[in-house]
Structures are given as C-alpha cells and as structure tokens.
mmCIF file of C-alpha atoms in Angstrom:
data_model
loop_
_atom_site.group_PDB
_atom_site.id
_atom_site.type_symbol
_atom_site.label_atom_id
_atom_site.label_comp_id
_atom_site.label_asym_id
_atom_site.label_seq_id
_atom_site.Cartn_x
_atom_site.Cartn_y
_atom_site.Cartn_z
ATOM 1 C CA UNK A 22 0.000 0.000 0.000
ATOM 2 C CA UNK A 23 1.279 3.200 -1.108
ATOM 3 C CA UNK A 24 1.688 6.008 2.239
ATOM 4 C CA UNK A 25 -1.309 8.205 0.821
ATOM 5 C CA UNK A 26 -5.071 7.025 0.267
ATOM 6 C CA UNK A 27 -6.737 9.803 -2.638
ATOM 7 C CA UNK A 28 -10.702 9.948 -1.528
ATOM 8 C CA UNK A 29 -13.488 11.770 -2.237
ATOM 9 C CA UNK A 30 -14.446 13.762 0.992
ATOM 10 C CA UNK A 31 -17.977 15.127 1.010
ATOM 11 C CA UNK A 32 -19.106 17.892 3.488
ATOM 12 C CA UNK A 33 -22.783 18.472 4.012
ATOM 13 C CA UNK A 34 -22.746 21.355 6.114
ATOM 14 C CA UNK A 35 -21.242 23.115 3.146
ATOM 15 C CA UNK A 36 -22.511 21.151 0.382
ATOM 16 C CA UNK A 37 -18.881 20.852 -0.815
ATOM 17 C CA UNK A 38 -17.011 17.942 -2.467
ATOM 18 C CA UNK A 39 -13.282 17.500 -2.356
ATOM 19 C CA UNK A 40 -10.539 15.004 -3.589
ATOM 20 C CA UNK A 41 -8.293 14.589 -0.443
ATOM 21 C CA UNK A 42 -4.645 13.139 0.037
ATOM 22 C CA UNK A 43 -4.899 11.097 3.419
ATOM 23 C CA UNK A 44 -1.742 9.443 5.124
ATOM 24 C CA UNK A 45 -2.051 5.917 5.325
ATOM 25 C CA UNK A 46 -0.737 5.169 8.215
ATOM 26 C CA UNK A 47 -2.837 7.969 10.294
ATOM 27 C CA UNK A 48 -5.262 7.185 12.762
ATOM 28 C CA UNK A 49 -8.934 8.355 11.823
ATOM 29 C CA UNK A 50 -9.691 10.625 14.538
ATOM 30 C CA UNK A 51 -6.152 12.611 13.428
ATOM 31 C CA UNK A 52 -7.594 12.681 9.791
ATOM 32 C CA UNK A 53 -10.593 13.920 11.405
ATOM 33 C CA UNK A 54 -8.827 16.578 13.383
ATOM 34 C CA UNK A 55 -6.919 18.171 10.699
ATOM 35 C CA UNK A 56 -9.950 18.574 7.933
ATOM 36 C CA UNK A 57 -11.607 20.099 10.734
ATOM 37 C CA UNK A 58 -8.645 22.488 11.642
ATOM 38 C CA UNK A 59 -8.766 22.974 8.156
ATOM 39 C CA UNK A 60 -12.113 23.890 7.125
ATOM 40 C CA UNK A 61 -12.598 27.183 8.597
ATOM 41 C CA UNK A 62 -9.971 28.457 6.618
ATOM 42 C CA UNK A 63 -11.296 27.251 3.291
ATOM 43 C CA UNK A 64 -14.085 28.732 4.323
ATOM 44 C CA UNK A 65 -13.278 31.961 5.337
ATOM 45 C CA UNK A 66 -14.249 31.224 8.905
ATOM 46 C CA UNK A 67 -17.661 30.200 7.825
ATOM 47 C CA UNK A 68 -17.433 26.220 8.833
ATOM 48 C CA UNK A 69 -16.326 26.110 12.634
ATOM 49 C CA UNK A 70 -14.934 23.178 14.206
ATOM 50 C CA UNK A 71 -17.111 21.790 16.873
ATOM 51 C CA UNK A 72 -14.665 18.170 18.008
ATOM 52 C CA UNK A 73 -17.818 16.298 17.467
ATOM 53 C CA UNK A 74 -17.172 15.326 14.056
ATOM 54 C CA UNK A 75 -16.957 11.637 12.482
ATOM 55 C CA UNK A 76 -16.033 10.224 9.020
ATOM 56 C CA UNK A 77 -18.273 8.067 7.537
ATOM 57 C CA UNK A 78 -18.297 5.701 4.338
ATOM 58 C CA UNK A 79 -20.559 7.143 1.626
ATOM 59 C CA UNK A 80 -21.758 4.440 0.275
ATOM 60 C CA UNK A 81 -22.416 2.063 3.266
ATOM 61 C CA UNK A 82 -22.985 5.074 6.207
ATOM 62 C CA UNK A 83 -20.013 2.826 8.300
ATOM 63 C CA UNK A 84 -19.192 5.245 10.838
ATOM 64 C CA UNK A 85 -15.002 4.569 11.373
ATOM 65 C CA UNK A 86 -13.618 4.636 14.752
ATOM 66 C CA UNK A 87 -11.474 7.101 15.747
ATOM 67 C CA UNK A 88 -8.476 5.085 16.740
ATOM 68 C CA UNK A 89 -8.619 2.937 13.570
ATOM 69 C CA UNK A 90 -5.678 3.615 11.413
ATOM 70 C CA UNK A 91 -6.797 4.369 7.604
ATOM 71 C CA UNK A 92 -4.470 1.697 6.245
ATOM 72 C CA UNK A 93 -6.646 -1.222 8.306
ATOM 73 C CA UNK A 94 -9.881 -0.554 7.359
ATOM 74 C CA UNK A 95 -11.498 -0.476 3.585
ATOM 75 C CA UNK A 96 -10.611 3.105 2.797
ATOM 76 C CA UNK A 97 -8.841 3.075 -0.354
ATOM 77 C CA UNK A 98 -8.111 4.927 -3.590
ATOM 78 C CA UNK A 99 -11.610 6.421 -4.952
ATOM 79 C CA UNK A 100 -13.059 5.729 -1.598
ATOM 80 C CA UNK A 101 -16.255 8.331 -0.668
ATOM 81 C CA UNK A 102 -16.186 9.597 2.834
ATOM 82 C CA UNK A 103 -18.372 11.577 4.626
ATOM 83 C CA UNK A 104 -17.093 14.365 7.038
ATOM 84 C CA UNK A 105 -19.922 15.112 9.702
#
C-alpha cells in the first residue's frame, strides 16, 4: 500500500465535495482533526470546528472509529467519505 489514500471527501454542512490526500498510516480521529482544523480556513471562517465530528463511508454510512488507522480498514483509492 502506497503512504497516501486519494478519496473523495464530502461535506454536508457546506454542500462541498473534495478530492483529499490522506496518510495511510494515520489514525482516523487525526484525519478527522486536521480537515476540521482545516475547514474554517477554506471557508473563510464560515465552517467552525465543533470536536464532534466523524467520518463516515458514503456508500455504506459505516461510521469509522477514531483510533482505527486508515491503512486497516477499507478506505482506499476512490473511496467516498463523509465528514460530519
């Protein structure tokens, strides 16, 4: 497995849709961490960052666990994730 996963990260709240580099071998609740550190200055400080978000497959709604690392579960190139 390569060290980077590319996904498809959708955001509801802003009714956005991004392709997204994620480290491999990073745990989810990191991943989950830095989007939402990132977000508010995509969006011009519109989006805030709460701490309650999760990631969550597209197309099954599997919520992933925060201390899974992305490398052992099914997220892979092309994968759609929701951040919520």
């Amino acid at each position: 497995m390569n060290n980077k996963v590319l996904v498809n990260l959708y955001i509801p709240f802003l009714e956005k849709k991004y392709e997204v580099f994620l480290p491999a071998n990073k745990k989810i609740g990191e991943i989950i961490y830095l989007i939402g550190k990132t977000l508010p200055d995509i969006t011009g400080g519109y989006y805030e960052y709460k701490q309650v978000e999760k990631l969550y497959n597209r197309l099954n709604g599997k919520e992933y666990q925060v201390n899974e690392i992305i490398k052992n579960t099914n997220i892979r190139n092309g994968t759609e994730l929701i951040f919520m």
